[in-house]
Coordinates of C-alpha atoms in Angstrom, one line a residue:
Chain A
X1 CA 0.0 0.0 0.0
X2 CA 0.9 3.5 -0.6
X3 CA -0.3 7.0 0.8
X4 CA 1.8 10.5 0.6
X5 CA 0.5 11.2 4.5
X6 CA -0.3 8.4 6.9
X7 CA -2.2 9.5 9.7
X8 CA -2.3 7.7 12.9
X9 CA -5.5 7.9 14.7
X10 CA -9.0 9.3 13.8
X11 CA -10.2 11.1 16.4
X12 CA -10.2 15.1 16.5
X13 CA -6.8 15.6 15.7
X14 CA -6.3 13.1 13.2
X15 CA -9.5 14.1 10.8
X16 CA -8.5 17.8 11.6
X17 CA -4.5 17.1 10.3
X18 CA -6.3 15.3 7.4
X19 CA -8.5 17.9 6.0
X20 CA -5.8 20.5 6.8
X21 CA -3.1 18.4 4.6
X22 CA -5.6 17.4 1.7
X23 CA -6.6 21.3 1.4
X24 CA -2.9 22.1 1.3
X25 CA -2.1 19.7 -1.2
X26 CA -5.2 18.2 -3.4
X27 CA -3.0 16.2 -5.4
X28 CA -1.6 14.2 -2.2
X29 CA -3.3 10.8 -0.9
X30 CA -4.0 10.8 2.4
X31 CA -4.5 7.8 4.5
X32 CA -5.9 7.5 8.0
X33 CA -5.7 4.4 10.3
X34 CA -8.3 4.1 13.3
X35 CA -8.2 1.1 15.6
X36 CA -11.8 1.4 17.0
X37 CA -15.2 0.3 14.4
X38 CA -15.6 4.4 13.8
X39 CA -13.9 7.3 13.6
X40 CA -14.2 10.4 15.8
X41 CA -12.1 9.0 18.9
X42 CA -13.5 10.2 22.4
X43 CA -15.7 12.9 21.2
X44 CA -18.0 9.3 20.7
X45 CA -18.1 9.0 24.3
X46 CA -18.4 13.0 25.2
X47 CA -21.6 13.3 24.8
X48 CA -22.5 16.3 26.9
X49 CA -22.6 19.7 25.0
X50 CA -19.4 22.8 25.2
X51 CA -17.5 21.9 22.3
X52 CA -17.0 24.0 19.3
X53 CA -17.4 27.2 20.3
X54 CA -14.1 28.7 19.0
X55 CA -14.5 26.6 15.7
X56 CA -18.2 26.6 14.6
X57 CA -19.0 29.6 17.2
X58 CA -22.1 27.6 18.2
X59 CA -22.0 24.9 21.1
X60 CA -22.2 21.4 20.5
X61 CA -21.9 18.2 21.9
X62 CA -18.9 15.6 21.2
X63 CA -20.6 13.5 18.7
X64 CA -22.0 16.2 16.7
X65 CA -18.6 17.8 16.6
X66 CA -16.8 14.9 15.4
X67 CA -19.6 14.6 12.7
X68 CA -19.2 18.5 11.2
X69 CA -15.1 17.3 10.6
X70 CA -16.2 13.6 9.4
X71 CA -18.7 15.7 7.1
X72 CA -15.8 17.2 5.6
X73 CA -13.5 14.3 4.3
X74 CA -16.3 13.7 1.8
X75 CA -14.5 15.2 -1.4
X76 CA -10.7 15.3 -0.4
X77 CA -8.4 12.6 -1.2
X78 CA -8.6 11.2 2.2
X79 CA -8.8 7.3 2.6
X80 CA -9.2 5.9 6.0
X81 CA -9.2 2.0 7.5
X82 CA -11.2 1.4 10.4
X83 CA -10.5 -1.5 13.0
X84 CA -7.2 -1.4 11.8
X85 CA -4.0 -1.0 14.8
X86 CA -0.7 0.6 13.6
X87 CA 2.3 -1.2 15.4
X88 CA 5.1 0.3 14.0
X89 CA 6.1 3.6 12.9
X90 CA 9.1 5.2 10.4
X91 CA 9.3 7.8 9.1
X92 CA 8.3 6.7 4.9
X93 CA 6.7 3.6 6.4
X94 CA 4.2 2.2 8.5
X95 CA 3.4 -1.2 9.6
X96 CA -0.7 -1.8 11.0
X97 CA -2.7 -4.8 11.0
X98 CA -6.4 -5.8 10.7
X99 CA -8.5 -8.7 10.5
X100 CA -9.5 -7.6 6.3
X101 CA -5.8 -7.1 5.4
X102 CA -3.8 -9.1 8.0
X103 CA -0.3 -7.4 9.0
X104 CA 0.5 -4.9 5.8
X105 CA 2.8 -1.7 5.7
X106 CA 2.3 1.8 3.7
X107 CA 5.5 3.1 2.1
X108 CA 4.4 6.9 2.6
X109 CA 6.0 10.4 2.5
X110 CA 4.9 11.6 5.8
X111 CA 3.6 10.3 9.3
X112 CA 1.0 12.3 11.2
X113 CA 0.8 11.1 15.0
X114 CA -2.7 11.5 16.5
X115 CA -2.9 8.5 19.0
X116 CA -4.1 11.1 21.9
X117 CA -3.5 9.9 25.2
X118 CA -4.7 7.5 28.0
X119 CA -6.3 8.2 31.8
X120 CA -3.8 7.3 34.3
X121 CA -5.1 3.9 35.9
X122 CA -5.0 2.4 39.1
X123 CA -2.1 0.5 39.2
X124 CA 0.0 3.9 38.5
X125 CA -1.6 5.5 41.3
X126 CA -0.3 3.2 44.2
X127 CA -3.8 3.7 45.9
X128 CA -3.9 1.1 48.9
X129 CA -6.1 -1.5 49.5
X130 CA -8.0 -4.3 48.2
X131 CA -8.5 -5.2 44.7
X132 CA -12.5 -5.6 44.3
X133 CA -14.5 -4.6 41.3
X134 CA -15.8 -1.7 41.2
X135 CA -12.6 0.5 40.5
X136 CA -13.0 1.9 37.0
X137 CA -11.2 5.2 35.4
X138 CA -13.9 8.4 34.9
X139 CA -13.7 7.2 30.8
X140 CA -14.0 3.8 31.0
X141 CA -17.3 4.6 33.1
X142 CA -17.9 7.4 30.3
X143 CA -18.0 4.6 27.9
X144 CA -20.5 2.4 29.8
X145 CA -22.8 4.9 30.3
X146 CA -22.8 6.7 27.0
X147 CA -21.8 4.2 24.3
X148 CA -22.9 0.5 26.3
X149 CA -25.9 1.6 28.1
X150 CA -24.7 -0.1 31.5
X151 CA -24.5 2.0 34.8
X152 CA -21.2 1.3 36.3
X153 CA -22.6 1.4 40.2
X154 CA -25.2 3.3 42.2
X155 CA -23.1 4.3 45.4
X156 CA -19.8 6.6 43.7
X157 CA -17.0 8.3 45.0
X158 CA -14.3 9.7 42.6
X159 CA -10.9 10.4 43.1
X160 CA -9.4 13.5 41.1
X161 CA -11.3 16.5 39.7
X162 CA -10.0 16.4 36.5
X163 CA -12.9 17.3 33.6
X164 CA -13.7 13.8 33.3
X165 CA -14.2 13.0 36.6
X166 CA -16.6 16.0 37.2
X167 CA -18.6 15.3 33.9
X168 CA -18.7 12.0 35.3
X169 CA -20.5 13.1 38.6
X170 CA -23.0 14.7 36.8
X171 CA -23.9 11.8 33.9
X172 CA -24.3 9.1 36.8
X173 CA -26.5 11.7 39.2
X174 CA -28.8 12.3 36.2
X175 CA -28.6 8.6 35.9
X176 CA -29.9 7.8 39.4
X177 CA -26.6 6.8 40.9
X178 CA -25.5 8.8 44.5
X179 CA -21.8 10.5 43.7
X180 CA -20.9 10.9 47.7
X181 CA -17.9 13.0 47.1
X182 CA -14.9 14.2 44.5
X183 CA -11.6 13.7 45.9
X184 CA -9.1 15.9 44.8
X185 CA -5.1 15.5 46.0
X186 CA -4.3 19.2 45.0
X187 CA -5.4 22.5 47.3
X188 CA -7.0 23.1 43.7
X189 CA -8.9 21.4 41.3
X190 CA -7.3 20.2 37.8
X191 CA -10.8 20.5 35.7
X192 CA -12.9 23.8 34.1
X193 CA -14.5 26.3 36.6
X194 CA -17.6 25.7 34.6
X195 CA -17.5 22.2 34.8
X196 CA -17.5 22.1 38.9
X197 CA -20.7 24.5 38.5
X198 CA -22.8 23.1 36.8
X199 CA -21.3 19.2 37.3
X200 CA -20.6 19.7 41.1
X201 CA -22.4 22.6 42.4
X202 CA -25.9 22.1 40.7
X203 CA -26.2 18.9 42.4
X204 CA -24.5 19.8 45.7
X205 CA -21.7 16.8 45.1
X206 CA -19.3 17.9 47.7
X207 CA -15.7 18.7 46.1
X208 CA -13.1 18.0 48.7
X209 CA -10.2 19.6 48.2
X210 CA -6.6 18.0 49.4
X211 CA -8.7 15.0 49.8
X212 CA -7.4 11.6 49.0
X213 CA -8.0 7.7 49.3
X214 CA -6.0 6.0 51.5
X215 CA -7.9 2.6 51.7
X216 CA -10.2 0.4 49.5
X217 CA -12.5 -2.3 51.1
X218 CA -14.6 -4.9 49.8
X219 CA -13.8 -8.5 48.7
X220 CA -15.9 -8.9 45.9
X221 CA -17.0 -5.8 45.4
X222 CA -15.8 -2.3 46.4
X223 CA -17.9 -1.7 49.8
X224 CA -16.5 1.2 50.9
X225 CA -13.2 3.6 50.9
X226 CA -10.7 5.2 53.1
X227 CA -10.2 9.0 52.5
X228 CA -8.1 11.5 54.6
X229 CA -7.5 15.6 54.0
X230 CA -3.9 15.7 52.9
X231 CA -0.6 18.2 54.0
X232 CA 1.2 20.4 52.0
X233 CA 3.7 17.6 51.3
X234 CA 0.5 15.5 49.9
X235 CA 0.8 12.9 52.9
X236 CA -2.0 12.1 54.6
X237 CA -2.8 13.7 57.8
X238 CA -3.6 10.8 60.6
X239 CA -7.1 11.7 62.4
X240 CA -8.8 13.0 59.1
X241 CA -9.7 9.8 58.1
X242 CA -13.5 8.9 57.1
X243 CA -14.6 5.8 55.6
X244 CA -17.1 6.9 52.8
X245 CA -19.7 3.2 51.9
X246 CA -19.6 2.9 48.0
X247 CA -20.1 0.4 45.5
X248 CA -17.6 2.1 42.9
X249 CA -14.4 4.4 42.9
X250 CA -13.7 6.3 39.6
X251 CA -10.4 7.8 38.9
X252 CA -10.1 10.9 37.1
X253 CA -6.0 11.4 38.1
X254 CA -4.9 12.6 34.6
X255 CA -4.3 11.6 30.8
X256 CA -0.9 10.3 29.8
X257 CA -0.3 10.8 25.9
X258 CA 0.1 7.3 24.4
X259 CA 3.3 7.6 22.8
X260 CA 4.7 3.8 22.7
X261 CA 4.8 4.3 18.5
X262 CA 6.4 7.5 19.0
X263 CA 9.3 5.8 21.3
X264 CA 9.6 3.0 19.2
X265 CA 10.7 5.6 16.3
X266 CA 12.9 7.1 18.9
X267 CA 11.0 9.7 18.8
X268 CA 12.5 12.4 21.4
X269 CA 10.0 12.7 24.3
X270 CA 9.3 16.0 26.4
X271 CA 9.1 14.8 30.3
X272 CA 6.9 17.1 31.2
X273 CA 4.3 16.5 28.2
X274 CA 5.2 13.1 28.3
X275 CA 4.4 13.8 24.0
X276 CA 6.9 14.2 21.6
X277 CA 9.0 17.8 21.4
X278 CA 8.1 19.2 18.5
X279 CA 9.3 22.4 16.6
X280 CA 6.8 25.3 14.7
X281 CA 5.8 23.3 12.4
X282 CA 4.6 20.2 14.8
X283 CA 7.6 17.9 13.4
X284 CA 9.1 15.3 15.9
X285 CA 12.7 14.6 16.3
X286 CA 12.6 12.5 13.2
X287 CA 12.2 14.0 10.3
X288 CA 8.9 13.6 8.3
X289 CA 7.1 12.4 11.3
X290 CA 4.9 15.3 12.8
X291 CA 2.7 15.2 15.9
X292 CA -0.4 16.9 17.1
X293 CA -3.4 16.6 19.7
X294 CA -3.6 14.7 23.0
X295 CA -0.5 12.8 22.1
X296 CA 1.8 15.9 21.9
X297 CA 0.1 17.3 25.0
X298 CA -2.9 17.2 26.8
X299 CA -5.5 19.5 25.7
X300 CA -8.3 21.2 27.6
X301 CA -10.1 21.9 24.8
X302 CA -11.2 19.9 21.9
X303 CA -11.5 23.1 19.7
X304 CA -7.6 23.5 20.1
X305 CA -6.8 20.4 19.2
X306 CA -8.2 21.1 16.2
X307 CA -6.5 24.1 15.1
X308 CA -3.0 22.9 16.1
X309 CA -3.8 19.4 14.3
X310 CA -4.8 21.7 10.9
X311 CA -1.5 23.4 11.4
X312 CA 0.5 20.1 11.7
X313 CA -1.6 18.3 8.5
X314 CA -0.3 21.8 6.5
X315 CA 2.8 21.2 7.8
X316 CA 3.2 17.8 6.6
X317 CA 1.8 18.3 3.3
X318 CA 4.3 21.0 2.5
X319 CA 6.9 18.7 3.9
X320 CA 5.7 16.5 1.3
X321 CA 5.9 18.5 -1.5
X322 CA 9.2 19.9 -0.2
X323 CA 8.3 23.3 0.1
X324 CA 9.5 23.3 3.5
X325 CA 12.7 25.1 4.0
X326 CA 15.7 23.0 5.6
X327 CA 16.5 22.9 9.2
X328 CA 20.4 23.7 8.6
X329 CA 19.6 27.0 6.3
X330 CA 17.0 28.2 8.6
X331 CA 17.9 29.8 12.4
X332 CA 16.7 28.1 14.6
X333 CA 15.4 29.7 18.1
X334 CA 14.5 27.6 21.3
X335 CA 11.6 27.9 23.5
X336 CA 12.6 28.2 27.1
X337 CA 10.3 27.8 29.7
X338 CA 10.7 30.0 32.2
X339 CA 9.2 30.4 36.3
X340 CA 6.1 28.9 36.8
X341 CA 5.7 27.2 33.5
X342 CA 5.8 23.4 33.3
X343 CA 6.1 23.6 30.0
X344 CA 5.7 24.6 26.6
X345 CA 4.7 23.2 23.0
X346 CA 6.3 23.8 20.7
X347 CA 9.9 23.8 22.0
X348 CA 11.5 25.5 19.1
X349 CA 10.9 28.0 15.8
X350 CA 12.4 28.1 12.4
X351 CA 11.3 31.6 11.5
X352 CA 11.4 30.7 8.2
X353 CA 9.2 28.3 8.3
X354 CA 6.5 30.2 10.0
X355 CA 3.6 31.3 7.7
X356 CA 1.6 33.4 9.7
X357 CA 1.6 34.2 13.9
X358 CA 3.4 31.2 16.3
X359 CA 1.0 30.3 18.9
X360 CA 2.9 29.1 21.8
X361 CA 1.1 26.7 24.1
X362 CA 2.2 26.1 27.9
X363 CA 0.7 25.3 31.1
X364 CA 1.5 26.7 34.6
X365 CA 3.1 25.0 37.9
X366 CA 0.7 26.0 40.1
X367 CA -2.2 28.4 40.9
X368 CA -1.3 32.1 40.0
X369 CA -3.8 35.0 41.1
X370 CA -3.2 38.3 39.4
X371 CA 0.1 38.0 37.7
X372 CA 1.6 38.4 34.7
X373 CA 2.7 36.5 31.8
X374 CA 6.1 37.0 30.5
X375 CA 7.4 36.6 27.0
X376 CA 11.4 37.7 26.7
X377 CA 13.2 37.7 23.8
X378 CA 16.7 37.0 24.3
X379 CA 16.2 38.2 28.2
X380 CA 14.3 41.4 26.7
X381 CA 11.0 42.1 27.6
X382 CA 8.8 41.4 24.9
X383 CA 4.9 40.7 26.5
X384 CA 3.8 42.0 30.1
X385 CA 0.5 40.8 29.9
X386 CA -2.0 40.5 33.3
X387 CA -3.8 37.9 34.0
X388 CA -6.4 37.6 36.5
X389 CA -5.9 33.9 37.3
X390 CA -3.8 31.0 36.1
X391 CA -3.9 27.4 36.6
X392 CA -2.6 23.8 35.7
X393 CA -6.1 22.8 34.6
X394 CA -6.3 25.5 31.9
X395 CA -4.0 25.8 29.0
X396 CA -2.6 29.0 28.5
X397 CA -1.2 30.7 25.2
X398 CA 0.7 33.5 23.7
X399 CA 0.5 35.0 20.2
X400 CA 3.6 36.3 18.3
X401 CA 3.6 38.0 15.1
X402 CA 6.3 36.6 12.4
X403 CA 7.7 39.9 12.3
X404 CA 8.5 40.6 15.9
X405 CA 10.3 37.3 16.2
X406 CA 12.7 38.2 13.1
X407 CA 14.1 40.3 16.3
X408 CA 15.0 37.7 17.8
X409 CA 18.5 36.1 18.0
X410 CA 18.4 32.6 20.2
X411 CA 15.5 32.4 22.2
X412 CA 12.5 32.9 23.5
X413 CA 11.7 32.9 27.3
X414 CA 8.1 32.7 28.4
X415 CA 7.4 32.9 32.2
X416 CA 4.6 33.4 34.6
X417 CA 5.5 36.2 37.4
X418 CA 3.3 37.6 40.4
X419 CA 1.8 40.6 40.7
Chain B
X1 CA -28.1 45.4 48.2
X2 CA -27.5 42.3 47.5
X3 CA -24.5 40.9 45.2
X4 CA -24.3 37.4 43.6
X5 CA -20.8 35.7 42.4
X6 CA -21.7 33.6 39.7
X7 CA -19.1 31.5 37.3
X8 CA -20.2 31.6 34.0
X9 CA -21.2 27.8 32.0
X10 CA -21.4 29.4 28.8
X11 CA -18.2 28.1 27.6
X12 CA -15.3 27.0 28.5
X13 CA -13.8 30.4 29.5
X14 CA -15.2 29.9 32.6
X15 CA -15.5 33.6 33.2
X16 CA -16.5 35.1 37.1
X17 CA -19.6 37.2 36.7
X18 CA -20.7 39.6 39.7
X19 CA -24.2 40.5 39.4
X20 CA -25.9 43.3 41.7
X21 CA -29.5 42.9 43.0
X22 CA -31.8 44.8 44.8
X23 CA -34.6 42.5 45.5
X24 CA -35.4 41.1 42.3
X25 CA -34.4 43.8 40.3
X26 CA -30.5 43.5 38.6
X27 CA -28.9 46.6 38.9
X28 CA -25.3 45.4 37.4
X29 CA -23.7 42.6 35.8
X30 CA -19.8 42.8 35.2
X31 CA -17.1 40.6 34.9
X32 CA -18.4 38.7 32.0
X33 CA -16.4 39.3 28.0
X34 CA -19.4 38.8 26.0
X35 CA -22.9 38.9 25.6
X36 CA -23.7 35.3 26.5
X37 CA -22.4 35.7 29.7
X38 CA -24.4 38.7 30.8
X39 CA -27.5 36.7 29.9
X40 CA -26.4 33.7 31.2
X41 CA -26.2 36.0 34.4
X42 CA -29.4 37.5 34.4
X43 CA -30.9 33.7 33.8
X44 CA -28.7 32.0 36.3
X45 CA -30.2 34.8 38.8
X46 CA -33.7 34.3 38.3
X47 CA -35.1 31.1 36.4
X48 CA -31.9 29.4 36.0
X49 CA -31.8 27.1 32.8
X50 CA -29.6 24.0 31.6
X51 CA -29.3 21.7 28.2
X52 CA -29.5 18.6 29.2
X53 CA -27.5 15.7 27.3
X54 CA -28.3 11.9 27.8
X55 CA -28.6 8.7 25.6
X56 CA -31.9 7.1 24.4
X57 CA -32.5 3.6 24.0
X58 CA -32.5 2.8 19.8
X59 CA -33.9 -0.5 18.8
X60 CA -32.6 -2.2 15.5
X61 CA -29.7 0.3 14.9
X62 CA -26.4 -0.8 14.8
X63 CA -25.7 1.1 18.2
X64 CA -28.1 0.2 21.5
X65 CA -28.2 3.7 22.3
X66 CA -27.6 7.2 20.8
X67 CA -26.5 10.2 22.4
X68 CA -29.3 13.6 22.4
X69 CA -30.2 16.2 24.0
X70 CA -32.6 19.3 25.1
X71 CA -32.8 21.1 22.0
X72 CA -32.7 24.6 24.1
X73 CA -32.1 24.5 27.5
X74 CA -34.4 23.7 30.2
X75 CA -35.4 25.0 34.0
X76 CA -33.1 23.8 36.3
X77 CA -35.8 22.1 38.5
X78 CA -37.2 20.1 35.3
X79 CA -34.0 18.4 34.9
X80 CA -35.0 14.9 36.8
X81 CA -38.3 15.0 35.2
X82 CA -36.8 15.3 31.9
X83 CA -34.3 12.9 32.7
X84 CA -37.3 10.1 33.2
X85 CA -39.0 10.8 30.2
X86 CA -36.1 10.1 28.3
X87 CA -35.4 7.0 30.3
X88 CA -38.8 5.5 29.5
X89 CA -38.9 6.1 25.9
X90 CA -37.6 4.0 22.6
X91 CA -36.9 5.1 19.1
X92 CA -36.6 3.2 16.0
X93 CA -33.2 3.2 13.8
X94 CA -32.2 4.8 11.9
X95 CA -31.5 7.9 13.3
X96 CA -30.1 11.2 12.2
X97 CA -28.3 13.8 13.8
X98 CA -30.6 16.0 14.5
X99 CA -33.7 14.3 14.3
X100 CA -36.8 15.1 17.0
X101 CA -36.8 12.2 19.5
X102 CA -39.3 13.4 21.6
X103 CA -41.6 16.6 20.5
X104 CA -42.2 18.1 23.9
X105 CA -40.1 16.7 26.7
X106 CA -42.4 16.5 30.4
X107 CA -44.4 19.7 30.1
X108 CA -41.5 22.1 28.6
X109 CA -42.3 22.4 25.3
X110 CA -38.8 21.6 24.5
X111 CA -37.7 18.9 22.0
X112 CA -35.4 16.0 22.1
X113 CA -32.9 16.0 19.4
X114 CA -30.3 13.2 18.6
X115 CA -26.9 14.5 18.2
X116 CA -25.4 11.4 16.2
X117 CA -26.8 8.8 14.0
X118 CA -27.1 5.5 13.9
X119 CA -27.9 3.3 11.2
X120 CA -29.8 0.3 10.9
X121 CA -28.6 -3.6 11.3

């Protein structure tokens, strides 16, 4: 088989990095491999409404957003294979299997990664206790609810307040169940303010803040659990404990991208993304394979996704085509993050390459109330911008024109400072 | 005087909206950056409303349920109401996106609209 762009993953980013690459470049094929039955990835499973708005300017729910890009392949040279898993990724060839084709590989110009990323499960968390049923992460209970039809349990606490988790709360309340309490490690919580409104609030779920579970019980089934208010170190203080009676515990402790093809390439991997680094125009470490959406990092919005994936699928078709200008002509300026940022995506700028502005993404290290965002260019001050409140849950970003950053020489500092 | 802190659901902004009331009568509503969230404010203060988004039991479609929701939003207090009606009723694949599930959802006049499809066996 042969495609110009394979595409790995068709969920938001991947049909977004599709459309992008076959409006870029008609005359390319484009081929996207999807290992569930349909495309459209999680937005399947997200069915409550808030997605959108920066895109269509209207709000809609995940299925119907998925369906507006799916809408849009009609027309384009875009091919895709559904039920089909990639195993193996270079950079002019990928190797995927599926039950039509067996194992087969596609000799192809360019790789687009969109695998997006995983919830952090149990057995990374080191939670204590027994090992009944019951224990399920806030998407696998997502998919239960919304796709099977199956309530997971009628008695639920959840650990971590993490969008998910909250959206979670408020699917299995509608749905009869009792959510007794969210649980949430940090002094703050790690999903939208919105979301613990009208998820939390409206339904007076009780959101306890340095909160975690220190025990599960039940033999079987999970019967009840072990919580405890934590310190400022995160260890649990003795004497807070309360034993909460539940038949389920949902974890909503954070998304991992799912980068085991991207390592296999030796693919250079960001710690603190735990996604590929990647430079302006979303290429990896290894040339010709480019990276976008929940894989690179995680996303709290859906409508970001796409706009960074459309960047990356123009990206890779003019990579294709070879209209991209060569890292060893260009200059090439590094991204450093500065205080309070954990990090920031992408991690460095060929200037030449840039067509238009360079949004830079990054999220903070902790909870900033009325401070400012930095951008320096070479240690000079370049944005001074105040901002009323920052925090880990919400992604934060920074505009700059291709014209200002001909000015600059090395690199480019951005930093979070108080008030 | 009596003044309200309210976060805004609009959208994802998430933006922190103080409204001023004397009685029932709003005298200010700041904080919010765009229309939406002023009357979201003025809503949230006096009849609160919500969408509400749910699956519906489909029979013959390739998919046991699909995913719908209030067309417009809804009074907060009709949301378990609402939520039953939806629970006891059935449609027949296939389905659009789209489509009117249910015309007038317990008493609100509001429809049920599916927001994918499914197609038959």
């Amino acid at each position: 088989m042969r495609a110009d762009i394979v595409i790995v993953g068709g969920g938001p980013a991947g049909l977004a990095a599709a459309i992008a690459a076959a409006k870029e470049a008609p005359e390319l094929s484009i081929l996207i491999l999807e290992r569930d039955n349909e495309l459209g990835g999680i937005l399947n499973q997200c069915i409550h409404n808030g997605f959108g708005l920066h895109t269509f300017k209207e709000e809609l729910t995940g299925p119907e957003y998925a369906e507006r890009f799916e809408q849009q392949l009609v027309g384009h040279n875009i091919r895709y294979l559904l039920d089909t898993m990639v195993l193996n990724v270079a950079s002019n060839q990928v190797t995927a299997v599926n039950s039509n084709d067996g194992v087969f590989t596609v000799d192809c110009g360019a790789v687009i990664l969109c695998m997006g990323c995983r919830e952090r499960p149990r057995g990374a968390l080191n939670i204590p206790g027994l090992r009944p049923a019951g224990v399920f992460t806030a998407g696998t209970a997502q998919r239960l609810v919304n796709i099977e039809g199956y309530i997971p349990g009628k008695e639920v606490v959840i650990l971590g307040s993490g969008d998910i988790g909250l959206i979670m709360a408020r699917r299995l309340t509608l749905e009869g169940a009792k959510v007794k309490a969210v649980c949430e490690l940090m002094p703050y919580s790690g999903g939208l303010k919105r979301n613990i409104v009208q998820c939390l609030d409206d339904f007076d779920i009780p959101l306890l803040l340095s909160h975690t579970v220190i025990d599960i019980k039940g033999k079987e089934r999970v019967s009840s659990v072990v919580i405890a208010e934590v310190d400022g170190s995160l260890k649990p203080i003795p004497g807070t404990e309360q034993e909460i009676k539940c038949d389920t515990l949902l974890l909503s402790c954070g998304l991992i991208p799912e980068n085991e093809l991207s390592r296999a390439a030796d693919i250079k991997i960001d710690p603190a993304t735990n996604g590929p680094i990647v430079n302006e125009s979303f290429e990896t470490s290894v040339q010709g394979i480019f990276a976008c959406g929940n894989v690179l990092h995680v996303h709290d919005l859906v409508d970001y996704v796409s706009e960074e994936s459309s960047r990356a699928g123009k990206s890779a078709a003019r990579f294709v085509k070879k209209n991209e200008i060569e890292t060893a002509e260009t200059k090439n300026i590094r991204i450093q993050k500065g205080s309070g940022v954990r990090y920031t995506v992408p991690c460095t700028v060929r200037i030449a390459n840039l067509e238009d502005d360079l949004i830079i993404r990054f999220r903070s290290t902790g909870v900033f109330k009325d401070s400012y965002i930095d951008v320096q260019f070479d240690g000079e001050q370049k944005i001074h911008r105040r901002k009323q409140i920052i925090t880990p849950g919400e992604m934060e970003q920074v505009i700059l024109k291709r014209e200002e950053l001909e000015q600059c020489i090395d690199e480019i500092t951005v930093s979070i400072t108080e008030g | 005087m009596d003044t309200r802190e309210l976060t805004c659901i609009n959208c994802p902004m998430g933006c922190r909206i103080t409204v001023v009331m004397e009685g029932a009568e709003i005298l200010s509503v700041t904080g919010n950056n765009c229309k939406r969230g002023e009357i979201y404010a003025k809503t949230e203060v006096t009849a609160p409303v919500r969408t509400v988004t749910t699956t519906i039991k489909v029979n013959g479609g390739t998919h046991d349920r699909v995913s719908c929701k209030t067309k417009e939003p809804i009074p907060k207090d009709k949301i378990f109401e609402v939520m039953d009606v939806i629970n006891r009723s059935v449609c027949e694949a296939p389905v659009r996106t789209g489509d009117i599930l249910i015309p007038d959802c317990a008493g609100t006049g509001i429809p049920i609209v599916a927001t994918k499809g499914v197609d038959n066996i």
